[in-house]
XYZ file of C-alpha atoms in Angstrom:
73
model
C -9.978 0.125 -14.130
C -11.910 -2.526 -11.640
C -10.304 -2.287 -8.251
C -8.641 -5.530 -8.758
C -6.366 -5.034 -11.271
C -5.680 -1.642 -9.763
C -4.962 -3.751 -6.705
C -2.555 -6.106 -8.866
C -0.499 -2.977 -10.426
C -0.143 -0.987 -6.933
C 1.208 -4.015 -5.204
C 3.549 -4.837 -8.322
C 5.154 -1.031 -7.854
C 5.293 -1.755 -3.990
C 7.316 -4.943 -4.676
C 9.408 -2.990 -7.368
C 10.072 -0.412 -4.783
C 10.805 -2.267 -1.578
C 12.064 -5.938 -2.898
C 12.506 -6.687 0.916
C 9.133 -6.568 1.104
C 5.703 -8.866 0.876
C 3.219 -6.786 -1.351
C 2.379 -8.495 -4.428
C -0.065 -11.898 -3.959
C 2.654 -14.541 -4.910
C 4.889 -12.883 -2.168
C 2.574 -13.015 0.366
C 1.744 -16.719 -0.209
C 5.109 -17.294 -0.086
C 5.171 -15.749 3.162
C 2.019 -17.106 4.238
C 0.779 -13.819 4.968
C -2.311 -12.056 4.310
C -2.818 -10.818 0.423
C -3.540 -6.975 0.646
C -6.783 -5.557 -0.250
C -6.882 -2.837 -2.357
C -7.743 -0.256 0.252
C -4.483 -1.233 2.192
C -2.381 -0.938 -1.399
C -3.941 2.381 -2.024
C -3.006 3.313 1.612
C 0.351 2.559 1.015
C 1.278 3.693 -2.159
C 0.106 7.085 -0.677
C 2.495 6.430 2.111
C 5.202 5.549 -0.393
C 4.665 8.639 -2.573
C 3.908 11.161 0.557
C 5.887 9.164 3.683
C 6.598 13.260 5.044
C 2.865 14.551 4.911
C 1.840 11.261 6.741
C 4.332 11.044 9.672
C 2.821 14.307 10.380
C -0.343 13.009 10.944
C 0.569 9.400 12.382
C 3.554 7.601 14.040
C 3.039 4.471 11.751
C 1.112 4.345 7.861
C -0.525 1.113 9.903
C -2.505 4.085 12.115
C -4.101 6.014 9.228
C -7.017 4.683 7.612
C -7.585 4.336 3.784
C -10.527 7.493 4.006
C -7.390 9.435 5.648
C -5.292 8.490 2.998
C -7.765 9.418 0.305
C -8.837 12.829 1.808
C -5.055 13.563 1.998
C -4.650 13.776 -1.845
């Protein structure tokens, strides 16, 4: 899978997730926010799927860095 449609299906299950908030691409037109790269989605699906493991590590998901994320799995 090329990173961009891994991108596309991580932000989709954000979205699904948290409705409230701006994951997906046509969301964050709407919002006129930033589109998030796939680094960032990866990041946060790990913080979805593990929140406990990193709120030991980190006040905020914004703090850890995608290598952090990925050496966490």
């Amino acid at each position: 899978m090329n990173k961009n449609k891994g991108r596309i299906a991580i932000t989709k299950f954000l979205q699904w997730n948290n409705r409230n908030g701006s994951y997906t691409d046509e969301n964050c037109d709407l919002e006129e926010t930033s589109r998030m790269t796939y680094e960032d989605a990866v990041k946060y699906f790990f913080g979805v799927m593990k929140d406990d493991f990193y709120y030991k590590i980190a006040d905020n998901i914004f703090e850890i860095t995608y290598e952090e994320a990925i050496k966490s799995i």
